[in-house]
Coordinates of C-alpha atoms in Angstrom, one line a residue:
Chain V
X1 CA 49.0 30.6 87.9
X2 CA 47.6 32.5 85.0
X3 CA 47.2 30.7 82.1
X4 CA 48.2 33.4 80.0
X5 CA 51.5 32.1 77.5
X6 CA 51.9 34.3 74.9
X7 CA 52.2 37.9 75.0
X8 CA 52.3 40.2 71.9
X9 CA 53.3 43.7 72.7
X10 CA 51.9 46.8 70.2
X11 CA 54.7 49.6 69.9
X12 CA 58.1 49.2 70.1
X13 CA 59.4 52.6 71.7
X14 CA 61.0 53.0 75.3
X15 CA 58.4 51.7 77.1
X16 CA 56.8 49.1 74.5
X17 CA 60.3 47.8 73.8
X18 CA 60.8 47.1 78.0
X19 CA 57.5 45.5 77.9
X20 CA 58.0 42.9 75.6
X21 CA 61.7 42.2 76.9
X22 CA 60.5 41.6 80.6
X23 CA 57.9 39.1 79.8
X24 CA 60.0 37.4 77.0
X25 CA 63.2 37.5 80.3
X26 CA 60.1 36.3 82.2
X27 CA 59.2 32.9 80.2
X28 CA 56.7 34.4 78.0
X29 CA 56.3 33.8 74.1
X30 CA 56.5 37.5 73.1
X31 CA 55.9 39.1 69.8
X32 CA 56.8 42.6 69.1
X33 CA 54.7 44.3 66.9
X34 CA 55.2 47.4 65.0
X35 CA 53.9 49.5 62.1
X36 CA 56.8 48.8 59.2
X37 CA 60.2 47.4 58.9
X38 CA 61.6 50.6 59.7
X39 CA 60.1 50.6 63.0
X40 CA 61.1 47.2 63.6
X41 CA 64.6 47.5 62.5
X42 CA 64.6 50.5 65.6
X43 CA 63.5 47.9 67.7
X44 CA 66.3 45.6 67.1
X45 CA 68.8 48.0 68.3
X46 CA 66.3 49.1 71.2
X47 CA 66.5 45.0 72.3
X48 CA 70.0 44.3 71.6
X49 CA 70.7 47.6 74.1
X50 CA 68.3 46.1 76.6
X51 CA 70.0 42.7 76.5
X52 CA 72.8 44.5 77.4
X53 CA 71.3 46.2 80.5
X54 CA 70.0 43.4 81.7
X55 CA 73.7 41.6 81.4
X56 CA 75.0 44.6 83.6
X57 CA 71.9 45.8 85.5
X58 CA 70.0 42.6 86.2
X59 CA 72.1 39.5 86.1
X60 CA 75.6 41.9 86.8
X61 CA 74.1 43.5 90.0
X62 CA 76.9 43.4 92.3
X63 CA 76.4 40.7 95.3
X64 CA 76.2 41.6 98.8
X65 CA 79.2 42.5 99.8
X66 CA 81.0 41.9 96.9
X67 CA 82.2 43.6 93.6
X68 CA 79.9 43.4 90.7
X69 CA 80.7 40.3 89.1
X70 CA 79.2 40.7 85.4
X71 CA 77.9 38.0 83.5
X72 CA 79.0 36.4 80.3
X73 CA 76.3 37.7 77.7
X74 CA 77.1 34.6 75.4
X75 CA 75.7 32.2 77.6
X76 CA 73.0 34.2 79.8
X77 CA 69.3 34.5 80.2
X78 CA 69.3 38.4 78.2
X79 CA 71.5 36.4 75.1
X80 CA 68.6 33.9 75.1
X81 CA 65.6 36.6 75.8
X82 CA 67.4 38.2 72.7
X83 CA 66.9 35.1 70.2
X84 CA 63.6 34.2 71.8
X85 CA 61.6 37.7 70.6
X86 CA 59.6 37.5 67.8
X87 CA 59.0 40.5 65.5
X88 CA 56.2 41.5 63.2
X89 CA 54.8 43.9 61.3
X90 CA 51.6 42.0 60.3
X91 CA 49.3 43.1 62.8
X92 CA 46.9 40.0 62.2
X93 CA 49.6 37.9 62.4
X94 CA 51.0 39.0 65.6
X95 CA 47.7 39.2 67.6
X96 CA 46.6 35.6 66.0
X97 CA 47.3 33.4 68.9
X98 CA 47.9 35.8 72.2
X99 CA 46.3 35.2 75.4
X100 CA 47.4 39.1 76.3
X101 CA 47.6 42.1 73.8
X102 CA 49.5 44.8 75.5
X103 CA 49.3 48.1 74.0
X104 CA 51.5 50.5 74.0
X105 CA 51.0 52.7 70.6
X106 CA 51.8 56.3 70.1
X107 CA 49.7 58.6 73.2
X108 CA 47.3 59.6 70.5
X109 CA 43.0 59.1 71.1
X110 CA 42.4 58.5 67.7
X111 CA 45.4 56.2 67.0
X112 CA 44.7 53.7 70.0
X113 CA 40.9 53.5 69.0
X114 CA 42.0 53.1 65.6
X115 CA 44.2 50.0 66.9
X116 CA 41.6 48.7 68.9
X117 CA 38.8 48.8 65.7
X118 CA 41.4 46.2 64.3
X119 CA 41.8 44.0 67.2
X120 CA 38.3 43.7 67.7
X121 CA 38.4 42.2 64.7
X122 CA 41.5 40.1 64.6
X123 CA 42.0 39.0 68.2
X124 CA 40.6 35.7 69.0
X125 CA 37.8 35.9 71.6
X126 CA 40.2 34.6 74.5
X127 CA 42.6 37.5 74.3
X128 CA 42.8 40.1 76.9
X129 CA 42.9 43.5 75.9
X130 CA 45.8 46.1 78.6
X131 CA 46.7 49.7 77.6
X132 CA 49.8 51.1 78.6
X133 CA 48.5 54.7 78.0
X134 CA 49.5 57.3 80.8
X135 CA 47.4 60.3 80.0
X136 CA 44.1 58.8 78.6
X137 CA 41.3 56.7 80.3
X138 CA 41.0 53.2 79.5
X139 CA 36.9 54.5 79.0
X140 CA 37.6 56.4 76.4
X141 CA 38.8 53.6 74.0
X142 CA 36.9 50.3 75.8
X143 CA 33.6 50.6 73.0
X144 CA 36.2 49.8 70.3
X145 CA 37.4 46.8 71.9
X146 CA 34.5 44.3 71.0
X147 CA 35.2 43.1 74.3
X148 CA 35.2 45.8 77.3
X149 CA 35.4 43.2 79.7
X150 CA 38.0 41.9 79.0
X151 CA 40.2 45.4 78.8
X152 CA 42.1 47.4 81.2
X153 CA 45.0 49.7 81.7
X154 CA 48.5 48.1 82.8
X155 CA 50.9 51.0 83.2
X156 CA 54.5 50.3 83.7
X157 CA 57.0 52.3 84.7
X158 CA 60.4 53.6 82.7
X159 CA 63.5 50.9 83.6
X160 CA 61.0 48.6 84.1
X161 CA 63.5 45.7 85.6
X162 CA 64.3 48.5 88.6
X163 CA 61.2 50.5 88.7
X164 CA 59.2 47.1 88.1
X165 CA 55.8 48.3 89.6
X166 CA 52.8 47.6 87.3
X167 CA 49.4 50.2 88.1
X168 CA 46.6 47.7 87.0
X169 CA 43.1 49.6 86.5
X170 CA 39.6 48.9 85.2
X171 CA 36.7 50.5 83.5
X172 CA 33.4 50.1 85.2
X173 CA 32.5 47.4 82.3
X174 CA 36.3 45.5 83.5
X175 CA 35.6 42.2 84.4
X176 CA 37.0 41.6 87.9
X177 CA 38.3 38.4 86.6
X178 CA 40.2 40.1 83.7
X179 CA 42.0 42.0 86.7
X180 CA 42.5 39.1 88.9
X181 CA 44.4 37.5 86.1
X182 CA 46.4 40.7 84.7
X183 CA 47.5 41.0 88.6
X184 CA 49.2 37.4 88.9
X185 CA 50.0 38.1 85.2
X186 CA 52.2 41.1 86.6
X187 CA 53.6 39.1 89.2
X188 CA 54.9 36.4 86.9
X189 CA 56.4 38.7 84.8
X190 CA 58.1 40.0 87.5
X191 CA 56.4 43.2 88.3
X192 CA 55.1 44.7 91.4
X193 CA 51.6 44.7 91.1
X194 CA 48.9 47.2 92.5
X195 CA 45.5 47.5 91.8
X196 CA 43.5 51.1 91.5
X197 CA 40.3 50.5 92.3
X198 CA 38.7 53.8 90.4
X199 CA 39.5 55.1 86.8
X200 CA 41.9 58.2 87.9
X201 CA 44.4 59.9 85.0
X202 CA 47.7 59.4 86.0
X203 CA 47.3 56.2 87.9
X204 CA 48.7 56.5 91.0
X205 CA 52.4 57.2 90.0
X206 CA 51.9 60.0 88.5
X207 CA 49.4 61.6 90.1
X208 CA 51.8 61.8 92.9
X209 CA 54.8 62.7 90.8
X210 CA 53.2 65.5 89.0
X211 CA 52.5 68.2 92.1
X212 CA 56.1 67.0 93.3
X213 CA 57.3 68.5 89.8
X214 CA 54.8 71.5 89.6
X215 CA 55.9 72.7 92.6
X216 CA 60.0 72.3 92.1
X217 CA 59.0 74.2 89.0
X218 CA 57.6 76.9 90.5
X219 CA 60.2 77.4 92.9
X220 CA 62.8 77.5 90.1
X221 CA 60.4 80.1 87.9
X222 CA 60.2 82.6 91.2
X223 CA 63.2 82.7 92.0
X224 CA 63.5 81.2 95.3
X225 CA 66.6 78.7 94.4
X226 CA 68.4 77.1 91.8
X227 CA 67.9 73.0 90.3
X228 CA 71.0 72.0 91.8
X229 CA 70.0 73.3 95.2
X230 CA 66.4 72.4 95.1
X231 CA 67.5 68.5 94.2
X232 CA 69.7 68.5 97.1
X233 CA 67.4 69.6 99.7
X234 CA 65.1 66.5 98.6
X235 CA 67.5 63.9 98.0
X236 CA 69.4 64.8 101.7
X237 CA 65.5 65.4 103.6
X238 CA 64.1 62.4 101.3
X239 CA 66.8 60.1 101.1
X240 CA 65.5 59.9 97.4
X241 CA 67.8 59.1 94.5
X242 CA 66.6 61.5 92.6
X243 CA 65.8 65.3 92.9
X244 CA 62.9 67.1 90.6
X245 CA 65.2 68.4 88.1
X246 CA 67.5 65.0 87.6
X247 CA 63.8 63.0 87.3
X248 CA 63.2 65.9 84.9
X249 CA 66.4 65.8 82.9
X250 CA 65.5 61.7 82.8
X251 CA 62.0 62.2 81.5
X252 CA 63.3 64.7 78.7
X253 CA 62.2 68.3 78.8
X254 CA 59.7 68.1 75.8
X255 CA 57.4 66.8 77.6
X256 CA 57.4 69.1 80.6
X257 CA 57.0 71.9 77.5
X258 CA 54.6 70.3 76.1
X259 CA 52.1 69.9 79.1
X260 CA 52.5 73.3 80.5
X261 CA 53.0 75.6 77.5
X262 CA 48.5 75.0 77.5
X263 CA 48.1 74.3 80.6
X264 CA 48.0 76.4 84.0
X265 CA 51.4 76.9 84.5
X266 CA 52.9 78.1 81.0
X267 CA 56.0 80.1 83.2
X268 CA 57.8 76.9 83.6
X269 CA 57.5 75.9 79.6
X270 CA 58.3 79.3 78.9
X271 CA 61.5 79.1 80.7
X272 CA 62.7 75.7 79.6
X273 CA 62.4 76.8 76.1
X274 CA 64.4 80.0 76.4
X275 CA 66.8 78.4 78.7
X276 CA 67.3 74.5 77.1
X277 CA 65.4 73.8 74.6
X278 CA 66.1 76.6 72.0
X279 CA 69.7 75.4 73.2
X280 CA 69.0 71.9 72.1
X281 CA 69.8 70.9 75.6
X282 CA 66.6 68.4 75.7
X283 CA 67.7 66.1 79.2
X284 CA 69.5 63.1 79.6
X285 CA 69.1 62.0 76.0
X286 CA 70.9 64.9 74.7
X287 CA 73.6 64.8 77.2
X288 CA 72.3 68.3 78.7
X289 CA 69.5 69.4 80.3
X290 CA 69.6 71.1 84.2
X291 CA 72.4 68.9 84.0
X292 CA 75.5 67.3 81.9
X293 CA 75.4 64.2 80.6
X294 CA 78.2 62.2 79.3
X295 CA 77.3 61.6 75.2
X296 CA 75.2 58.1 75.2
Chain B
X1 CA 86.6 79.0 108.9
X2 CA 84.2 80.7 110.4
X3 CA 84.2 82.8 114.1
X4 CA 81.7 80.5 115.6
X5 CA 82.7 78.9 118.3
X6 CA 79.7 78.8 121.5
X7 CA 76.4 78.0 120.2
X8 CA 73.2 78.5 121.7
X9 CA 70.0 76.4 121.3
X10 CA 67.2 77.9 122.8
X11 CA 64.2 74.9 122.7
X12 CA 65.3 70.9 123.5
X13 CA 62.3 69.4 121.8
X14 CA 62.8 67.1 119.0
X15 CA 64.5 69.2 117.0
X16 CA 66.2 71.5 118.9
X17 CA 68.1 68.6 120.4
X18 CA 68.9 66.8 117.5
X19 CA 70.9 70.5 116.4
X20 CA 72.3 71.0 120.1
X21 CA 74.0 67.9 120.0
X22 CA 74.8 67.8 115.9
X23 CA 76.6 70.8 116.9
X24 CA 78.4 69.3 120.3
X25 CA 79.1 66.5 118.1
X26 CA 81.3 68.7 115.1
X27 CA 83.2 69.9 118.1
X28 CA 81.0 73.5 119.4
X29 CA 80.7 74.4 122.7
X30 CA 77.5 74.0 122.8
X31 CA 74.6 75.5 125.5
X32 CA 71.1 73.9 125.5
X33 CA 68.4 76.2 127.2
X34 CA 65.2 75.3 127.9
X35 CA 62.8 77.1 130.2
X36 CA 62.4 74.6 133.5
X37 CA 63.7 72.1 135.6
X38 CA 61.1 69.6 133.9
X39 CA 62.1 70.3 130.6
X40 CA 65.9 69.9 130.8
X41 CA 64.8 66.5 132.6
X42 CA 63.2 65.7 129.1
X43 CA 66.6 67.1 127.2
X44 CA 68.4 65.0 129.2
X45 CA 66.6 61.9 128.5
X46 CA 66.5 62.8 124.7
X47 CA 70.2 63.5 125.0
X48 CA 70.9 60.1 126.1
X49 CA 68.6 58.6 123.2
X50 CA 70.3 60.7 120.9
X51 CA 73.9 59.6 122.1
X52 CA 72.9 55.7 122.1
X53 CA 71.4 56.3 118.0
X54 CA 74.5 57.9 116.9
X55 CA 76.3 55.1 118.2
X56 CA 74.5 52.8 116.5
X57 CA 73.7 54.9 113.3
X58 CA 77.0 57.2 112.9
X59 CA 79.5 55.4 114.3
X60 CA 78.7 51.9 113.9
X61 CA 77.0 52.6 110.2
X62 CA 77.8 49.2 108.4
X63 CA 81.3 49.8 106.9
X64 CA 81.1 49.1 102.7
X65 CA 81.1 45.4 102.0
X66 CA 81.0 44.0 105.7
X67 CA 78.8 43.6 108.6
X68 CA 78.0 46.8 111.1
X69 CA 80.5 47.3 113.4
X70 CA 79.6 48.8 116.5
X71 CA 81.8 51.1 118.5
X72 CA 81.5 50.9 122.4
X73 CA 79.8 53.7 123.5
X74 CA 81.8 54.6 126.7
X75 CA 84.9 55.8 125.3
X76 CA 83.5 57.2 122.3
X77 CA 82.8 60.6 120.9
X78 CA 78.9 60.5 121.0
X79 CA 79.6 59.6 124.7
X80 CA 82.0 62.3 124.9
X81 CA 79.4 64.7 123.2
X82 CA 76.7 63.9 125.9
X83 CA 78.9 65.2 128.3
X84 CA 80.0 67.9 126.7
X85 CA 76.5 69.4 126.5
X86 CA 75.7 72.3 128.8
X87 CA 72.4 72.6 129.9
X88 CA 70.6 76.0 131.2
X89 CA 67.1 77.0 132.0
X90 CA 68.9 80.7 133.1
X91 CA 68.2 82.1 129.3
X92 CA 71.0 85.6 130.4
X93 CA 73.5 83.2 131.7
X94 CA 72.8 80.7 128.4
X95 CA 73.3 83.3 126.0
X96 CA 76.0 85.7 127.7
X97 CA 79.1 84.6 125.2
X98 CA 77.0 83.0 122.4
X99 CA 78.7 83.2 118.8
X100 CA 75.0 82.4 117.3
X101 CA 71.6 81.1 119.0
X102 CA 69.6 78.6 117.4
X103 CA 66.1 79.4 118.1
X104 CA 63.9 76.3 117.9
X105 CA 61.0 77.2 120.6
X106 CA 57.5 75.9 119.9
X107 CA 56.2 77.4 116.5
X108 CA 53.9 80.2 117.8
X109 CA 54.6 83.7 116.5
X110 CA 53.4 85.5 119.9
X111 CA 56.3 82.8 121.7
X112 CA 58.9 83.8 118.8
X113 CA 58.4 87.3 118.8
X114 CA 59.1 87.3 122.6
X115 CA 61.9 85.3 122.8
X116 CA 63.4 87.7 120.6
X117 CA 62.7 90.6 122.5
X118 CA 64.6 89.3 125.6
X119 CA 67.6 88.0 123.4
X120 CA 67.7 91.5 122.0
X121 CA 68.4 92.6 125.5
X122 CA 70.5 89.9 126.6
X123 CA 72.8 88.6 123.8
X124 CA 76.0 90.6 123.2
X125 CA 76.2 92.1 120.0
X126 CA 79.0 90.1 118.5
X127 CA 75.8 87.1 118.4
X128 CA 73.8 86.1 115.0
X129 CA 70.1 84.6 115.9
X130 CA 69.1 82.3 113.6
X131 CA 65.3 80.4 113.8
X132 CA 64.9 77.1 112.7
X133 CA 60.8 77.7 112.0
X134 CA 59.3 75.9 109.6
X135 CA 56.1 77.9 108.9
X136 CA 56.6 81.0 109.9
X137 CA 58.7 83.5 107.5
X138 CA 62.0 85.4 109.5
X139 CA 60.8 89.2 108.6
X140 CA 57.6 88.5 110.5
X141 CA 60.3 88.3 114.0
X142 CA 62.8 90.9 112.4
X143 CA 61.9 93.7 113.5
X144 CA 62.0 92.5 117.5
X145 CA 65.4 91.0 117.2
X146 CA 67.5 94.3 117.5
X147 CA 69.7 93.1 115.0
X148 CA 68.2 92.3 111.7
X149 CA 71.0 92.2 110.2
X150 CA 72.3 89.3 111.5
X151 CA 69.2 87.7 111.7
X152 CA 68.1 84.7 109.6
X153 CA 66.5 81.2 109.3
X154 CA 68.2 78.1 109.3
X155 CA 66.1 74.7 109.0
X156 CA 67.0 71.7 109.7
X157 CA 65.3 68.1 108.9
X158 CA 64.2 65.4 111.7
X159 CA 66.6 62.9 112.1
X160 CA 69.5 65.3 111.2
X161 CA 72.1 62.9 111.4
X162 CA 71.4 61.0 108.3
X163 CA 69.2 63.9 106.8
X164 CA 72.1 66.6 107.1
X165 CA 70.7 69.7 105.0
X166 CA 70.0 72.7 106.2
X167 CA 68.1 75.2 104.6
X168 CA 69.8 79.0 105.1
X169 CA 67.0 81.8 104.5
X170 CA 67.3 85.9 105.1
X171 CA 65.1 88.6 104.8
X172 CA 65.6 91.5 102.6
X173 CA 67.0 92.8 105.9
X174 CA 69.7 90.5 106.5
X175 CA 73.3 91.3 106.1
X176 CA 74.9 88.7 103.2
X177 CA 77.9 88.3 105.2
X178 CA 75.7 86.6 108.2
X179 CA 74.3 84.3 105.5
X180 CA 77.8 83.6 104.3
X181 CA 79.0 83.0 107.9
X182 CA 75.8 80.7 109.0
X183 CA 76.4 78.9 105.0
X184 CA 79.9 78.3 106.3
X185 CA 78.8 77.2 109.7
X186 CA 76.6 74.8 108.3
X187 CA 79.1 72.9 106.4
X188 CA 81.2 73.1 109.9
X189 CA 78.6 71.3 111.7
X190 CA 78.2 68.4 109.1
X191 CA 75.5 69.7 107.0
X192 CA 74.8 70.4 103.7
X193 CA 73.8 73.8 103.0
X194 CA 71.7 75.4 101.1
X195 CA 70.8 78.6 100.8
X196 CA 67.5 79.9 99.8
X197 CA 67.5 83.9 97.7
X198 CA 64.0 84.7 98.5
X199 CA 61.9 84.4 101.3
X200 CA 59.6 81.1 100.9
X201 CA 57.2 79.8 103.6
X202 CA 58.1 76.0 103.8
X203 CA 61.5 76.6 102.6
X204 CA 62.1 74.3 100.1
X205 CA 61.6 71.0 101.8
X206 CA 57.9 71.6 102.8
X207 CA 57.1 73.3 99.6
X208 CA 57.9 70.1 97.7
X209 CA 56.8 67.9 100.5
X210 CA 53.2 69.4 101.2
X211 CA 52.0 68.8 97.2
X212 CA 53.0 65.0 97.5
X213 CA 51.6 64.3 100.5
X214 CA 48.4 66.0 99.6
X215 CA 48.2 64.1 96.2
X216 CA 48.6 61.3 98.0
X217 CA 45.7 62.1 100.7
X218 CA 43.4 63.2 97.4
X219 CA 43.7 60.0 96.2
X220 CA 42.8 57.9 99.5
X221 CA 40.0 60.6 100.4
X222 CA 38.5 59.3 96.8
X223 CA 38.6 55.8 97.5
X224 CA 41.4 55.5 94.6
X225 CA 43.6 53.4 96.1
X226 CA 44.6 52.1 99.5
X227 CA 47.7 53.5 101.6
X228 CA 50.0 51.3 101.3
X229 CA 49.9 50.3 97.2
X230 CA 49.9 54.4 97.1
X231 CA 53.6 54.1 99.0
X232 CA 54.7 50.7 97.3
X233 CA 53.9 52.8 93.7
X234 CA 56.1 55.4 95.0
X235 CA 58.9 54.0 96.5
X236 CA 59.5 51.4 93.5
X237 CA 59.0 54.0 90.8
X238 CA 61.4 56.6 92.5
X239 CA 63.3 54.1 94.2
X240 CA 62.5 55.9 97.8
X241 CA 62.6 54.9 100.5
X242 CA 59.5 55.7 101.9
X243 CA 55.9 56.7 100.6
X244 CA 53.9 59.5 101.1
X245 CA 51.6 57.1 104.1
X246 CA 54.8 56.4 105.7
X247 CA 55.9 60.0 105.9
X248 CA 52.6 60.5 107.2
X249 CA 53.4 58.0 110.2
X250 CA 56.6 59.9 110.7
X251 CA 55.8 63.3 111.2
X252 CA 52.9 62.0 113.1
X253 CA 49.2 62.4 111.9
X254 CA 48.1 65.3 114.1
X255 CA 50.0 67.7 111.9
X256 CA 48.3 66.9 108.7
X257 CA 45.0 66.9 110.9
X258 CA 45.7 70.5 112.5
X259 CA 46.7 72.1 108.9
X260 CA 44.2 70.5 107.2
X261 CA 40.7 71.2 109.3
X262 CA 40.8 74.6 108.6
X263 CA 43.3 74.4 105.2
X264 CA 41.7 74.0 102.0
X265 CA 41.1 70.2 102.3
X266 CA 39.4 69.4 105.5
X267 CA 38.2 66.3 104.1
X268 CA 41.1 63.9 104.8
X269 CA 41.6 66.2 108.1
X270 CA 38.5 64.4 108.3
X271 CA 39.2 61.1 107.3
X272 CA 42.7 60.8 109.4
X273 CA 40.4 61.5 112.6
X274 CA 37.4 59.2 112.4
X275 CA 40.0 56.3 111.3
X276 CA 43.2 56.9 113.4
X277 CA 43.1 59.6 116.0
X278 CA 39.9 59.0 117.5
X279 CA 41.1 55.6 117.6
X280 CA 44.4 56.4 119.7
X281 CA 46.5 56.0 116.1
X282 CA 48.6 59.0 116.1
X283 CA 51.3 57.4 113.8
X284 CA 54.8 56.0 114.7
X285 CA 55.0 57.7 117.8
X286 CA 51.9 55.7 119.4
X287 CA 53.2 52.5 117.6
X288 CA 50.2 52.3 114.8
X289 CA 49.2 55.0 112.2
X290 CA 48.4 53.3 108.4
X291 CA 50.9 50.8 109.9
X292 CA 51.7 49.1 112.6
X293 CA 55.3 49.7 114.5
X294 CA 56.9 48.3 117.4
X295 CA 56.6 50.2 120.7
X296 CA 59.0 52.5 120.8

């Protein structure tokens, strides 16, 4: 057992928001942190919506054999997770007493080193420092944690209490003790854990996911078949939930534009623009994307 | 409805037979033609397998919300099937009143292209050939079919029974009406089709298959991560069943190791030899690969 009790999560957004729910569901003393009441008002909603997941999804699931039997809210675990969250916008505040910092700020360079100048300062010495970044290197910010070794990356995934898998990985200044502890932190808040043992961008999730998508999308751009038919083929040969274009509809189609349009495959962005987003069909979020989505 | 109604399957290996009985099973006449004694001794044998599986697996799949019910094999219709099943190594007699041939015969152009220049003699004119290759493109064996025109590929996946998709492909030579009739087929013989509107080596299965499993290999080769957190990442994160190492086992690790030693990434080609192959470790099939299974 870790000895690791409270956990304050930075960011509130999809991710940060699942974060700080699973550890609070978990038996952790959470505080969300985020930049102004604004924010935090956003995160209200985004935790109320989760509570209500996790009533249907988590403590609803339907029983072997049996119909899904859901849960009074009123009385449950995700009513109580609700009421337990704390929520600040006083960064010195928030950070004042954790034994974790997770980190999950906007996928910006300068804004997470930024972030880290001011825990460096405002963390006590005990805290551990985990980035949820997904496309930057925990080496590129460790210098600005006053405290290298005791930071790493701990990468979630989306609908984090399905898809609970936690990526834990190092710098070469990591302490391997800082690690041993995130792992069995992982576990205890329910997660999956798996340790990468060098610094690779895109963890392993998805640097295996990526070529799966590149390749769907390059399919589609030459012609060769059509989303619907190309999901098919790998959700029948795979057994897999999910074919490319649904995972891409779920991830949004933004962000599929915005790596490709500068990077070696601008065909694809190209064609989502002309095809969905110039229609404002964006994915899931917008109710269309490859597919139609019933209004959220 | 189509006009098929005798089907040919020229090749009984593992594949082959798994179509030759799909087909016996959805009610086809069906003809299995090997080219010896010894190997319809083998299709026998895998016949039998196959019968005893989709007992177990088709007809005695776990019915929703109780326990698997199994149905006695002797009076039903995979029983039924196994007897139905011709079985020829006379390839004129085998093919004399076939509505379409299935070729599946080992995956060597120089074997292909003379197969098809004895069915272009012996098969009446009435019969569509269809090859179930999966690395070698149709218009590379059109030309010695006599027929080109109703001439196309139609792949199947392993384990066809549970993975029922079939992938319909034509060359610019192919008459659309053949691909509508083998489309229409498909669906007739409990698949799902698909149909594929350019020519594609790897159809679409292997052309979103190959990029995983060689992200996957990339990582191990560079000491990222170990086998089997690579899988766990991917199976909970896409909720699949299986990961990339598992697949590996599967289709067995001499494939990976024959495409890759002279492919672009002899490295894990490499790797997969001085740690499994040398060692006897061809994957599920010899009971270990990056796991361990029970003799088959």
């Amino acid at each position: 057992m870790t000895n690791i009790r409270t956990v304050t999560v930075l960011g509130t957004g999809v991710l940060g928001s699942q974060i700080a729910f699973q550890a609070a569901y978990s038996g952790f003393e959470v505080t969300a942190y985020d930049i102004n009441a604004e924010a935090l008002e956003g995160a209200r909603e985004r935790f109320a919506l989760l509570a209500e997941t996790y009533i249907a999804e988590v403590e609803g699931a339907p029983k072997t054999g049996g119909a899904a039997e859901v849960v009074s809210g009123t009385s449950g675990k995700a009513a109580a997770t609700l009421t337990s969250l704390t929520l600040s916008a006083n960064l010195a505040a928030a950070v004042a007493n954790a034994d974790l910092i997770i980190e999950a700020v906007p996928e910006n360079l300068d804004i997470k080193r930024d972030t880290y100048r001011q825990l460096a300062k405002l963390a006590p010495a005990k805290t551990i420092f985990a980035t949820n970044s997904s496309s930057l290197l925990p080496s590129d910010m460790a210098e600005f944690t006053g405290r290298p070794e005791k930071f790493l990356a701990m990468h979630f995934a989306n609908r984090i209490w399905v898809h609970n898998v936690a990526e834990v990985m190092g710098t070469p200044l990591t302490d391997p003790a800082t690690v041993a502890t995130v792992m069995e932190f992982a576990t205890e808040m329910g997660m999956v854990p798996v340790e990468i043992k060098k610094e690779k961008a895109g963890y392993l999730m998805n640097s295996l996911l990526m070529p799966l998508l590149g390749a769907a999308s390059n399919l589609l751009v030459a012609g060769i078949a059509e989303p619907a038919d190309i999901d098919k083929v790998w959700r029948i040969s795979m057994g897999a939930p999910r074919g490319p274009f649904e995972l891409f509809d779920m991830i949004g189609l933004m962000t599929p534009y915005n790596i490709g349009i500068n990077g070696p495959n601008p065909e694809f962005a190209r064609y989502l623009k002309e095809h969905y987003i110039d229609k404002g069909k964006l994915g899931m979020s917008t109710g269309e994307g490859f597919y139609k989505y019933p209004k959220p």
